[in-house]
mmCIF file of C-alpha atoms and ligand atoms in Angstrom:
data_model
loop_
_atom_site.group_PDB
_atom_site.id
_atom_site.type_symbol
_atom_site.label_atom_id
_atom_site.label_comp_id
_atom_site.label_asym_id
_atom_site.label_seq_id
_atom_site.Cartn_x
_atom_site.Cartn_y
_atom_site.Cartn_z
ATOM 1 C CA UNK A 1 -31.465 10.382 27.257
ATOM 2 C CA UNK A 2 -28.646 12.705 28.641
ATOM 3 C CA UNK A 3 -24.693 11.266 28.843
ATOM 4 C CA UNK A 4 -23.323 14.320 30.665
ATOM 5 C CA UNK A 5 -20.513 14.114 28.307
ATOM 6 C CA UNK A 6 -19.349 16.888 25.780
ATOM 7 C CA UNK A 7 -17.929 15.907 22.617
ATOM 8 C CA UNK A 8 -15.768 18.288 20.593
ATOM 9 C CA UNK A 9 -16.246 17.493 16.904
ATOM 10 C CA UNK A 10 -13.777 19.528 14.281
ATOM 11 C CA UNK A 11 -14.935 19.864 11.064
ATOM 12 C CA UNK A 12 -18.600 19.006 12.209
ATOM 13 C CA UNK A 13 -20.331 20.962 9.650
ATOM 14 C CA UNK A 14 -18.979 18.824 6.978
ATOM 15 C CA UNK A 15 -20.376 15.702 5.169
ATOM 16 C CA UNK A 16 -19.510 13.100 7.610
ATOM 17 C CA UNK A 17 -19.449 15.599 10.393
ATOM 18 C CA UNK A 18 -22.855 16.791 10.298
ATOM 19 C CA UNK A 19 -24.325 13.178 10.183
ATOM 20 C CA UNK A 20 -22.271 12.250 13.095
ATOM 21 C CA UNK A 21 -23.384 15.382 15.151
ATOM 22 C CA UNK A 22 -26.911 14.175 14.689
ATOM 23 C CA UNK A 23 -26.116 10.692 15.877
ATOM 24 C CA UNK A 24 -24.365 12.216 19.004
ATOM 25 C CA UNK A 25 -27.093 14.330 19.756
ATOM 26 C CA UNK A 26 -29.658 11.555 19.504
ATOM 27 C CA UNK A 27 -27.357 9.535 21.986
ATOM 28 C CA UNK A 28 -27.419 12.169 24.539
ATOM 29 C CA UNK A 29 -23.843 13.936 23.822
ATOM 30 C CA UNK A 30 -23.561 17.591 24.158
ATOM 31 C CA UNK A 31 -21.666 18.525 20.910
ATOM 32 C CA UNK A 32 -19.434 21.424 20.533
ATOM 33 C CA UNK A 33 -18.428 22.053 16.961
ATOM 34 C CA UNK A 34 -15.221 23.657 15.619
ATOM 35 C CA UNK A 35 -15.223 24.386 12.135
ATOM 36 C CA UNK A 36 -13.858 27.368 9.825
ATOM 37 C CA UNK A 37 -16.351 26.594 7.116
ATOM 38 C CA UNK A 38 -13.668 26.005 4.450
ATOM 39 C CA UNK A 39 -15.686 23.391 2.764
ATOM 40 C CA UNK A 40 -19.091 23.604 4.371
ATOM 41 C CA UNK A 41 -21.836 25.891 5.560
ATOM 42 C CA UNK A 42 -23.314 27.147 8.621
ATOM 43 C CA UNK A 43 -26.757 25.917 7.134
ATOM 44 C CA UNK A 44 -25.768 22.437 7.813
ATOM 45 C CA UNK A 45 -25.515 23.116 11.406
ATOM 46 C CA UNK A 46 -28.830 24.782 11.456
ATOM 47 C CA UNK A 47 -30.400 21.730 9.878
ATOM 48 C CA UNK A 48 -28.478 19.275 12.205
ATOM 49 C CA UNK A 49 -30.111 21.018 15.321
ATOM 50 C CA UNK A 50 -33.481 21.103 13.677
ATOM 51 C CA UNK A 51 -33.313 17.521 12.858
ATOM 52 C CA UNK A 52 -31.958 16.331 16.203
ATOM 53 C CA UNK A 53 -34.260 18.581 18.070
ATOM 54 C CA UNK A 54 -31.005 20.028 20.259
ATOM 55 C CA UNK A 55 -28.714 22.870 19.953
ATOM 56 C CA UNK A 56 -24.890 22.367 19.346
ATOM 57 C CA UNK A 57 -22.226 25.282 20.330
ATOM 58 C CA UNK A 58 -20.241 26.509 17.549
ATOM 59 C CA UNK A 59 -16.938 27.744 17.634
ATOM 60 C CA UNK A 60 -16.044 29.186 14.337
ATOM 61 C CA UNK A 61 -12.219 29.237 13.549
ATOM 62 C CA UNK A 62 -9.382 27.115 12.565
ATOM 63 C CA UNK A 63 -7.621 24.015 14.439
ATOM 64 C CA UNK A 64 -4.494 25.792 13.500
ATOM 65 C CA UNK A 65 -5.206 28.728 15.983
ATOM 66 C CA UNK A 66 -3.535 27.833 19.173
ATOM 67 C CA UNK A 67 -5.204 30.939 21.137
ATOM 68 C CA UNK A 68 -8.787 29.618 19.980
ATOM 69 C CA UNK A 69 -7.966 26.109 20.905
ATOM 70 C CA UNK A 70 -7.055 27.310 24.526
ATOM 71 C CA UNK A 71 -9.761 29.266 24.887
ATOM 72 C CA UNK A 72 -12.271 26.517 23.762
ATOM 73 C CA UNK A 73 -10.906 23.861 25.926
ATOM 74 C CA UNK A 74 -10.883 26.445 29.001
ATOM 75 C CA UNK A 75 -14.683 27.368 28.225
ATOM 76 C CA UNK A 76 -15.887 23.815 27.868
ATOM 77 C CA UNK A 77 -15.104 20.644 29.564
ATOM 78 C CA UNK A 78 -14.280 18.195 26.981
ATOM 79 C CA UNK A 79 -14.482 14.505 27.212
ATOM 80 C CA UNK A 80 -13.357 13.338 23.647
ATOM 81 C CA UNK A 81 -12.736 15.130 20.562
ATOM 82 C CA UNK A 82 -13.700 13.430 16.951
ATOM 83 C CA UNK A 83 -11.516 15.112 14.566
ATOM 84 C CA UNK A 84 -13.019 15.267 11.075
ATOM 85 C CA UNK A 85 -11.447 18.527 10.093
ATOM 86 C CA UNK A 86 -9.125 18.345 6.994
ATOM 87 C CA UNK A 87 -8.855 19.184 3.588
ATOM 88 C CA UNK A 88 -9.459 15.799 1.348
ATOM 89 C CA UNK A 89 -9.233 16.638 -2.250
ATOM 90 C CA UNK A 90 -6.480 14.344 -3.736
ATOM 91 C CA UNK A 91 -5.902 16.288 -6.837
ATOM 92 C CA UNK A 92 -5.673 19.513 -5.170
ATOM 93 C CA UNK A 93 -3.169 17.887 -2.460
ATOM 94 C CA UNK A 94 -0.923 17.153 -5.503
ATOM 95 C CA UNK A 95 -0.995 20.844 -6.291
ATOM 96 C CA UNK A 96 -0.878 22.454 -3.094
ATOM 97 C CA UNK A 97 1.094 20.035 -0.810
ATOM 98 C CA UNK A 98 2.204 22.640 1.697
ATOM 99 C CA UNK A 99 -1.442 23.814 2.349
ATOM 100 C CA UNK A 100 -2.444 20.256 2.734
ATOM 101 C CA UNK A 101 0.066 19.280 5.076
ATOM 102 C CA UNK A 102 0.001 22.656 7.153
ATOM 103 C CA UNK A 103 -3.989 22.119 7.119
ATOM 104 C CA UNK A 104 -4.209 18.483 8.140
ATOM 105 C CA UNK A 105 -0.714 17.611 9.672
ATOM 106 C CA UNK A 106 0.141 21.002 11.462
ATOM 107 C CA UNK A 107 -3.557 21.212 12.395
ATOM 108 C CA UNK A 108 -3.603 17.719 14.178
ATOM 109 C CA UNK A 109 -0.435 18.809 16.076
ATOM 110 C CA UNK A 110 -2.159 21.906 17.299
ATOM 111 C CA UNK A 111 -5.185 20.001 18.352
ATOM 112 C CA UNK A 112 -3.166 17.172 20.235
ATOM 113 C CA UNK A 113 -1.253 19.928 22.178
ATOM 114 C CA UNK A 114 -4.300 21.681 23.141
ATOM 115 C CA UNK A 115 -5.846 18.435 24.354
ATOM 116 C CA UNK A 116 -2.507 17.234 26.205
ATOM 117 C CA UNK A 117 -2.878 20.686 28.226
ATOM 118 C CA UNK A 118 -6.331 20.665 28.864
ATOM 119 C CA UNK A 119 -6.014 16.921 30.120
ATOM 120 C CA UNK A 120 -8.058 15.500 27.322
ATOM 121 C CA UNK A 121 -6.724 12.132 26.044
ATOM 122 C CA UNK A 122 -9.541 10.608 23.947
ATOM 123 C CA UNK A 123 -9.405 11.102 20.265
ATOM 124 C CA UNK A 124 -11.388 9.705 17.497
ATOM 125 C CA UNK A 125 -9.388 10.551 14.065
ATOM 126 C CA UNK A 126 -10.769 10.135 10.466
ATOM 127 C CA UNK A 127 -8.402 8.292 8.772
ATOM 128 C CA UNK A 128 -8.785 6.559 5.330
ATOM 129 C CA UNK A 129 -8.753 3.379 3.175
ATOM 130 C CA UNK A 130 -6.101 5.233 0.880
ATOM 131 C CA UNK A 131 -3.499 4.704 3.591
ATOM 132 C CA UNK A 132 -3.482 1.103 2.013
ATOM 133 C CA UNK A 133 -2.079 2.186 -1.284
ATOM 134 C CA UNK A 134 -2.435 -0.624 -3.875
ATOM 135 C CA UNK A 135 -3.287 -3.678 -1.298
ATOM 136 C CA UNK A 136 -1.441 -6.842 -2.051
ATOM 137 C CA UNK A 137 -4.713 -8.666 -1.600
ATOM 138 C CA UNK A 138 -8.412 -8.345 -0.838
ATOM 139 C CA UNK A 139 -10.242 -7.769 1.283
ATOM 140 C CA UNK A 140 -7.979 -5.145 3.261
ATOM 141 C CA UNK A 141 -7.231 -6.067 6.960
ATOM 142 C CA UNK A 142 -5.881 -3.373 9.145
ATOM 143 C CA UNK A 143 -2.665 -5.200 9.859
ATOM 144 C CA UNK A 144 -1.742 -4.847 6.040
ATOM 145 C CA UNK A 145 1.119 -2.730 4.855
ATOM 146 C CA UNK A 146 0.492 0.935 4.471
ATOM 147 C CA UNK A 147 1.788 3.442 1.907
ATOM 148 C CA UNK A 148 0.538 6.909 0.186
ATOM 149 C CA UNK A 149 0.720 7.923 -3.522
ATOM 150 C CA UNK A 150 -0.192 11.610 -2.726
ATOM 151 C CA UNK A 151 -0.141 14.476 -0.202
ATOM 152 C CA UNK A 152 -3.536 13.779 0.927
ATOM 153 C CA UNK A 153 -2.995 10.192 1.678
ATOM 154 C CA UNK A 154 0.516 10.888 2.985
ATOM 155 C CA UNK A 155 -1.015 13.242 5.535
ATOM 156 C CA UNK A 156 -3.214 10.818 6.772
ATOM 157 C CA UNK A 157 -0.390 8.329 7.292
ATOM 158 C CA UNK A 158 1.892 10.859 9.086
ATOM 159 C CA UNK A 159 -0.938 11.651 11.430
ATOM 160 C CA UNK A 160 -1.634 8.153 11.932
ATOM 161 C CA UNK A 161 2.267 7.848 12.917
ATOM 162 C CA UNK A 162 2.259 11.133 15.187
ATOM 163 C CA UNK A 163 -0.657 9.551 16.940
ATOM 164 C CA UNK A 164 0.737 6.133 17.461
ATOM 165 C CA UNK A 165 4.114 8.007 18.800
ATOM 166 C CA UNK A 166 1.917 10.081 21.369
ATOM 167 C CA UNK A 167 0.069 6.967 22.376
ATOM 168 C CA UNK A 168 3.707 5.441 23.020
ATOM 169 C CA UNK A 169 4.709 8.652 25.105
ATOM 170 C CA UNK A 170 1.799 8.650 27.311
ATOM 171 C CA UNK A 171 -0.452 5.547 27.975
ATOM 172 C CA UNK A 172 -3.432 7.801 29.049
ATOM 173 C CA UNK A 173 -4.200 8.494 25.230
ATOM 174 C CA UNK A 174 -7.277 6.522 23.751
ATOM 175 C CA UNK A 175 -6.909 6.907 20.305
ATOM 176 C CA UNK A 176 -9.238 5.425 17.771
ATOM 177 C CA UNK A 177 -7.902 5.613 13.942
ATOM 178 C CA UNK A 178 -11.107 5.230 11.602
ATOM 179 C CA UNK A 179 -10.174 3.969 8.113
ATOM 180 C CA UNK A 180 -12.990 4.952 6.254
ATOM 181 C CA UNK A 181 -13.714 3.158 2.800
ATOM 182 C CA UNK A 182 -16.155 5.066 0.406
ATOM 183 C CA UNK A 183 -18.739 7.190 2.221
ATOM 184 C CA UNK A 184 -21.882 7.963 0.482
ATOM 185 C CA UNK A 185 -25.462 8.798 0.915
ATOM 186 C CA UNK A 186 -27.108 11.177 3.220
ATOM 187 C CA UNK A 187 -29.468 11.664 6.181
ATOM 188 C CA UNK A 188 -32.890 9.871 5.271
ATOM 189 C CA UNK A 189 -34.732 13.140 5.855
ATOM 190 C CA UNK A 190 -33.031 14.620 2.651
ATOM 191 C CA UNK A 191 -31.906 17.471 4.570
ATOM 192 C CA UNK A 192 -28.369 16.994 4.885
ATOM 193 C CA UNK A 193 -26.053 15.495 2.612
ATOM 194 C CA UNK A 194 -22.434 15.872 0.609
ATOM 195 C CA UNK A 195 -22.451 19.210 -1.016
ATOM 196 C CA UNK A 196 -19.137 19.501 -3.128
ATOM 197 C CA UNK A 197 -18.191 23.166 -3.447
ATOM 198 C CA UNK A 198 -16.684 22.555 -6.826
ATOM 199 C CA UNK A 199 -17.122 19.842 -9.560
ATOM 200 C CA UNK A 200 -17.187 16.711 -7.707
ATOM 201 C CA UNK A 201 -14.305 14.338 -7.509
ATOM 202 C CA UNK A 202 -15.982 11.249 -6.006
ATOM 203 C CA UNK A 203 -18.314 9.128 -8.108
ATOM 204 C CA UNK A 204 -21.567 9.220 -6.193
ATOM 205 C CA UNK A 205 -21.846 13.223 -5.859
ATOM 206 C CA UNK A 206 -20.957 13.170 -9.622
ATOM 207 C CA UNK A 207 -23.763 10.870 -10.410
ATOM 208 C CA UNK A 208 -26.224 12.475 -8.373
ATOM 209 C CA UNK A 209 -25.451 15.788 -10.303
ATOM 210 C CA UNK A 210 -25.942 14.164 -13.515
ATOM 211 C CA UNK A 211 -29.260 12.786 -12.225
ATOM 212 C CA UNK A 212 -30.579 16.180 -11.218
ATOM 213 C CA UNK A 213 -29.148 18.015 -14.428
ATOM 214 C CA UNK A 214 -26.208 19.941 -13.468
ATOM 215 C CA UNK A 215 -23.525 17.721 -15.416
ATOM 216 C CA UNK A 216 -24.538 16.089 -18.827
ATOM 217 C CA UNK A 217 -23.024 12.651 -18.272
ATOM 218 C CA UNK A 218 -20.628 10.613 -16.079
ATOM 219 C CA UNK A 219 -17.112 9.925 -17.301
ATOM 220 C CA UNK A 220 -16.292 6.375 -16.153
ATOM 221 C CA UNK A 221 -12.685 6.202 -15.515
ATOM 222 C CA UNK A 222 -11.412 2.948 -16.806
ATOM 223 C CA UNK A 223 -12.927 -0.237 -18.370
ATOM 224 C CA UNK A 224 -10.317 -2.594 -18.637
ATOM 225 C CA UNK A 225 -9.547 -3.093 -15.054
ATOM 226 C CA UNK A 226 -9.373 -6.824 -14.003
ATOM 227 C CA UNK A 227 -12.697 -6.746 -12.183
ATOM 228 C CA UNK A 228 -16.148 -8.288 -12.724
ATOM 229 C CA UNK A 229 -17.055 -5.604 -15.557
ATOM 230 C CA UNK A 230 -14.099 -3.618 -16.019
ATOM 231 C CA UNK A 231 -14.534 -0.611 -13.987
ATOM 232 C CA UNK A 232 -13.341 0.202 -10.819
ATOM 233 C CA UNK A 233 -14.521 -1.480 -7.632
ATOM 234 C CA UNK A 234 -14.958 0.010 -4.091
ATOM 235 C CA UNK A 235 -16.581 -0.478 -0.765
ATOM 236 C CA UNK A 236 -19.304 2.108 -0.536
ATOM 237 C CA UNK A 237 -20.534 2.793 2.816
ATOM 238 C CA UNK A 238 -23.558 4.688 4.050
ATOM 239 C CA UNK A 239 -22.743 8.006 5.452
ATOM 240 C CA UNK A 240 -25.371 6.973 8.525
ATOM 241 C CA UNK A 241 -23.623 3.683 9.263
ATOM 242 C CA UNK A 242 -20.395 5.707 9.713
ATOM 243 C CA UNK A 243 -21.746 8.182 11.659
ATOM 244 C CA UNK A 244 -23.016 5.401 13.886
ATOM 245 C CA UNK A 245 -19.394 3.713 14.045
ATOM 246 C CA UNK A 246 -18.110 7.103 15.880
ATOM 247 C CA UNK A 247 -20.578 6.596 18.562
ATOM 248 C CA UNK A 248 -19.238 3.248 18.915
ATOM 249 C CA UNK A 249 -15.837 4.481 18.753
ATOM 250 C CA UNK A 250 -16.199 6.888 21.956
ATOM 251 C CA UNK A 251 -17.668 4.163 23.769
ATOM 252 C CA UNK A 252 -14.673 2.002 22.984
ATOM 253 C CA UNK A 253 -12.345 4.692 24.010
ATOM 254 C CA UNK A 254 -14.138 4.802 27.480
ATOM 255 C CA UNK A 255 -12.692 1.167 27.650
ATOM 256 C CA UNK A 256 -9.100 2.592 27.725
ATOM 257 C CA UNK A 257 -7.588 -0.080 25.251
ATOM 258 C CA UNK A 258 -5.191 2.369 24.191
ATOM 259 C CA UNK A 259 -4.577 2.999 19.991
ATOM 260 C CA UNK A 260 -6.451 1.056 17.306
ATOM 261 C CA UNK A 261 -6.845 1.558 13.451
ATOM 262 C CA UNK A 262 -10.050 0.204 12.458
ATOM 263 C CA UNK A 263 -11.694 -0.201 8.941
ATOM 264 C CA UNK A 264 -15.138 1.068 8.444
ATOM 265 C CA UNK A 265 -16.442 -0.396 5.515
ATOM 266 C CA UNK A 266 -19.220 -3.069 4.503
ATOM 267 C CA UNK A 267 -16.741 -5.549 3.081
ATOM 268 C CA UNK A 268 -18.667 -5.730 -0.371
ATOM 269 C CA UNK A 269 -17.232 -4.145 -3.469
ATOM 270 C CA UNK A 270 -19.155 -2.250 -6.127
ATOM 271 C CA UNK A 271 -18.274 -1.554 -9.464
ATOM 272 C CA UNK A 272 -18.862 1.891 -11.224
ATOM 273 C CA UNK A 273 -21.525 0.509 -13.518
ATOM 274 C CA UNK A 274 -23.262 -1.240 -10.582
ATOM 275 C CA UNK A 275 -23.272 2.100 -9.024
ATOM 276 C CA UNK A 276 -24.611 4.016 -11.709
ATOM 277 C CA UNK A 277 -27.410 1.356 -12.383
ATOM 278 C CA UNK A 278 -28.189 1.414 -8.788
ATOM 279 C CA UNK A 279 -28.679 4.968 -9.056
ATOM 280 C CA UNK A 280 -30.783 5.044 -12.174
ATOM 281 C CA UNK A 281 -33.137 2.682 -9.985
ATOM 282 C CA UNK A 282 -33.342 5.126 -7.222
ATOM 283 C CA UNK A 283 -33.935 8.342 -9.337
ATOM 284 C CA UNK A 284 -36.125 6.358 -11.954
ATOM 285 C CA UNK A 285 -34.602 7.575 -15.202
ATOM 286 C CA UNK A 286 -31.461 6.360 -17.344
ATOM 287 C CA UNK A 287 -28.386 8.371 -16.676
ATOM 288 C CA UNK A 288 -25.917 9.010 -19.552
ATOM 289 C CA UNK A 289 -22.135 7.899 -19.364
ATOM 290 C CA UNK A 290 -19.021 7.550 -21.214
ATOM 291 C CA UNK A 291 -16.087 5.053 -21.057
ATOM 292 C CA UNK A 292 -13.046 6.802 -20.753
ATOM 293 C CA UNK A 293 -9.342 6.424 -19.758
ATOM 294 C CA UNK A 294 -8.364 5.485 -16.212
ATOM 295 C CA UNK A 295 -7.726 7.967 -13.674
ATOM 296 C CA UNK A 296 -3.940 8.354 -12.724
ATOM 297 C CA UNK A 297 -3.362 6.892 -9.426
ATOM 298 C CA UNK A 298 -6.729 4.784 -9.327
ATOM 299 C CA UNK A 299 -6.530 1.076 -8.263
ATOM 300 C CA UNK A 300 -8.655 -1.523 -9.539
ATOM 301 C CA UNK A 301 -10.316 -2.738 -6.552
ATOM 302 C CA UNK A 302 -10.528 -1.896 -2.732
ATOM 303 C CA UNK A 303 -12.885 -3.298 0.041
ATOM 304 C CA UNK A 304 -12.393 -3.772 3.617
ATOM 305 C CA UNK A 305 -12.381 -6.957 5.817
ATOM 306 C CA UNK A 306 -14.580 -5.464 8.615
ATOM 307 C CA UNK A 307 -14.241 -7.956 11.096
ATOM 308 C CA UNK A 308 -12.308 -5.759 13.493
ATOM 309 C CA UNK A 309 -15.000 -3.048 13.711
ATOM 310 C CA UNK A 310 -17.340 -5.933 14.496
ATOM 311 C CA UNK A 311 -15.312 -7.373 17.176
ATOM 312 C CA UNK A 312 -13.986 -4.609 18.622
ATOM 313 C CA UNK A 313 -16.459 -1.717 18.356
ATOM 314 C CA UNK A 314 -19.592 -4.091 18.109
ATOM 315 C CA UNK A 315 -20.152 -2.214 15.019
ATOM 316 C CA UNK A 316 -21.127 -3.303 11.752
ATOM 317 C CA UNK A 317 -23.034 -1.575 8.512
ATOM 318 C CA UNK A 318 -26.548 -2.141 8.161
ATOM 319 C CA UNK A 319 -27.747 0.012 4.948
ATOM 320 C CA UNK A 320 -27.240 -1.760 1.745
ATOM 321 C CA UNK A 321 -26.749 0.122 -1.753
ATOM 322 C CA UNK A 322 -30.353 0.950 -2.187
ATOM 323 C CA UNK A 323 -30.676 3.117 0.671
ATOM 324 C CA UNK A 324 -27.254 4.773 -0.218
ATOM 325 C CA UNK A 325 -28.833 5.673 -3.702
ATOM 326 C CA UNK A 326 -32.511 6.299 -2.537
ATOM 327 C CA UNK A 327 -30.871 8.833 0.200
ATOM 328 C CA UNK A 328 -28.368 10.494 -2.041
ATOM 329 C CA UNK A 329 -31.094 10.961 -4.381
ATOM 330 C CA UNK A 330 -33.672 12.534 -2.215
ATOM 331 C CA UNK A 331 -30.981 15.089 -0.917
ATOM 332 C CA UNK A 332 -29.712 15.856 -4.228
ATOM 333 C CA UNK A 333 -33.453 16.418 -5.675
ATOM 334 C CA UNK A 334 -34.587 18.188 -2.556
ATOM 335 C CA UNK A 335 -31.508 20.596 -2.653
ATOM 336 C CA UNK A 336 -30.372 20.620 -6.483
ATOM 337 C CA UNK A 337 -27.801 23.637 -5.181
ATOM 338 C CA UNK A 338 -26.597 21.644 -2.088
ATOM 339 C CA UNK A 339 -26.913 24.484 0.888
ATOM 340 C CA UNK A 340 -26.687 27.507 -1.228
HETATM 341 P P1 NAD B 401 -15.678 17.901 4.499
HETATM 342 O O1 NAD B 401 -15.052 18.673 3.839
HETATM 343 O O2 NAD B 401 -17.088 17.673 3.914
HETATM 344 O O3 NAD B 401 -15.730 18.356 6.259
HETATM 345 C C1 NAD B 401 -14.425 18.761 6.832
HETATM 346 C C2 NAD B 401 -14.827 19.681 7.580
HETATM 347 O O4 NAD B 401 -13.606 20.533 8.256
HETATM 348 C C3 NAD B 401 -15.365 20.739 6.765
HETATM 349 O O5 NAD B 401 -16.569 21.427 7.352
HETATM 350 C C4 NAD B 401 -14.433 21.928 6.943
HETATM 351 O O6 NAD B 401 -14.745 23.290 6.727
HETATM 352 C C5 NAD B 401 -13.785 21.627 8.134
HETATM 353 N N1 NAD B 401 -12.337 22.423 8.188
HETATM 354 C C6 NAD B 401 -11.299 21.635 7.148
HETATM 355 N N2 NAD B 401 -10.276 22.252 7.516
HETATM 356 C C7 NAD B 401 -10.151 23.031 8.778
HETATM 357 C C8 NAD B 401 -9.532 23.652 9.714
HETATM 358 N N3 NAD B 401 -8.250 23.922 9.504
HETATM 359 N N4 NAD B 401 -10.164 24.419 10.750
HETATM 360 C C9 NAD B 401 -11.453 23.949 11.269
HETATM 361 N N5 NAD B 401 -12.113 23.583 10.170
HETATM 362 C C10 NAD B 401 -11.659 23.118 8.978
HETATM 363 O O7 NAD B 401 -15.197 16.281 4.327
HETATM 364 P P2 NAD B 401 -15.789 14.729 5.034
HETATM 365 O O8 NAD B 401 -15.965 14.086 3.780
HETATM 366 O O9 NAD B 401 -16.920 15.157 5.734
HETATM 367 O O10 NAD B 401 -14.652 14.287 5.667
HETATM 368 C C11 NAD B 401 -14.144 14.256 6.930
HETATM 369 C C12 NAD B 401 -12.922 13.534 7.437
HETATM 370 O O11 NAD B 401 -12.830 12.380 7.064
HETATM 371 C C13 NAD B 401 -11.899 14.252 6.472
HETATM 372 O O12 NAD B 401 -10.636 14.479 7.621
HETATM 373 C C14 NAD B 401 -11.541 13.628 5.728
HETATM 374 O O13 NAD B 401 -10.055 13.598 4.990
HETATM 375 C C15 NAD B 401 -11.818 12.047 5.975
HETATM 376 N N6 NAD B 401 -12.326 10.860 4.849
HETATM 377 C C16 NAD B 401 -13.311 11.467 4.021
HETATM 378 C C17 NAD B 401 -13.500 10.443 3.166
HETATM 379 C C18 NAD B 401 -14.566 10.745 2.069
HETATM 380 O O14 NAD B 401 -14.783 10.178 0.978
HETATM 381 N N7 NAD B 401 -15.462 11.864 2.220
HETATM 382 C C19 NAD B 401 -12.867 9.235 3.013
HETATM 383 C C20 NAD B 401 -11.872 8.948 4.010
HETATM 384 C C21 NAD B 401 -11.499 10.143 5.128
HETATM 385 N N1 UDP B 402 -15.066 7.466 -10.523
HETATM 386 C C1 UDP B 402 -15.246 7.663 -12.222
HETATM 387 N N2 UDP B 402 -15.967 9.012 -12.547
HETATM 388 C C2 UDP B 402 -15.960 9.605 -11.693
HETATM 389 C C3 UDP B 402 -15.290 9.666 -10.399
HETATM 390 C C4 UDP B 402 -14.911 8.414 -10.060
HETATM 391 O O1 UDP B 402 -15.443 6.439 -13.016
HETATM 392 O O2 UDP B 402 -16.238 10.751 -12.127
HETATM 393 C C5 UDP B 402 -14.342 6.104 -10.441
HETATM 394 C C6 UDP B 402 -13.300 5.947 -9.806
HETATM 395 O O3 UDP B 402 -12.169 5.652 -10.950
HETATM 396 C C7 UDP B 402 -13.278 4.889 -8.805
HETATM 397 C C8 UDP B 402 -14.479 4.890 -8.122
HETATM 398 O O4 UDP B 402 -15.371 5.497 -9.119
HETATM 399 O O5 UDP B 402 -12.877 3.410 -9.314
HETATM 400 C C9 UDP B 402 -14.432 5.539 -6.914
HETATM 401 O O6 UDP B 402 -13.871 6.701 -6.978
HETATM 402 P P1 UDP B 402 -13.886 7.886 -5.948
HETATM 403 O O7 UDP B 402 -13.095 9.227 -6.420
HETATM 404 O O8 UDP B 402 -15.334 8.105 -5.399
HETATM 405 O O9 UDP B 402 -13.152 7.102 -4.771
HETATM 406 P P2 UDP B 402 -11.710 6.544 -4.580
HETATM 407 O O10 UDP B 402 -11.245 6.722 -5.753
HETATM 408 O O11 UDP B 402 -11.118 7.601 -3.702
HETATM 409 O O12 UDP B 402 -11.793 5.312 -3.811
#
């Protein structure tokens, strides 16, 4: 199958981007990747191509490079952009706010300017459940109040507002703001997955590194939350399901319904200890952990109301906790040092 459509994927070599590129190639789209490899490896794209059996076009560079963007849109007839490129480490964003705002916010401005000049008005943007801050109730619906507690989250909120202004200014823009919950897991082949360059901040890659012997134990951040077992509850979503959600979002853009913010989550919350138990089952061994203090800024529970994605995109998550852990473990076991 071939769609005759070309999608620009910024950040396409990254964790979510690489899985999405495979789904796009499989769905018949041509793919141009723009990535500066600040948090990824060209090897991920080589594996994407070998898994999908089709090539991508790589443009190596920065979304803040106006001249490069102009050349890219001049050389390729782009139908839509999926914009993953961004920095995502919350703690680092507190220490380096200017770097985060420049990369994420100014970079998105540069991208949108280049799109407008080229007459490309279809954009899927990677937002995050972090824009809900500490929600007043659960599950979280898209019409809930937003608020950010750190520069990373604020960069996502600011971009959402900029994109809303853009849509108000010119109705030809079609914009899907996808608010991801907690992406985990890997491609079932075990060939691509999440490859944090530093000590992982996120739960699942940390557990996976304990399982493979790179870390000696998991620190469970807080055991006195008002949750089922006292540990934090999140809505973990398989990256394969998430990738599929982007293909559905492209189809929605074609219906030209303007701008929408849409949750991509499963609607089910699991605690830290439930995640640990499920991973122990997948890797077949007990994993050491210690209960420690809460991590500053963390909330007790967060999970999505996924109804809008179902109704608007015709998408819902299919893969459960077992597949998330089995696939994450296969990737970590077969690539103990990631793409290195
Ligand atoms: P990632 O770091 O693996 O991927 C991001 C990619 O963008 C990397 O390949 C990086 O090299 C590239 N990049 C960063 N800045 C760039 C720039 N200025 N120019 C060109 N390329 C650049 O992250 P991910 O987990 O795949 O996340 C993708 C997007 O989804 C990000 O915008 C992130 O904020 C958002 N998101 C991620 C999560 C999560 O938990 N993984 C949750 C919610 C939202
Ligand atoms: N968490 C933990 N130990 C870790 C990393 C995370 O106990 O080493 C907990 C964290 O407190 C939260 C859950 O795991 O309750 C998910 O954290 P993550 O950073 O992956 O996602 P986020 O907090 O952004 O939702």
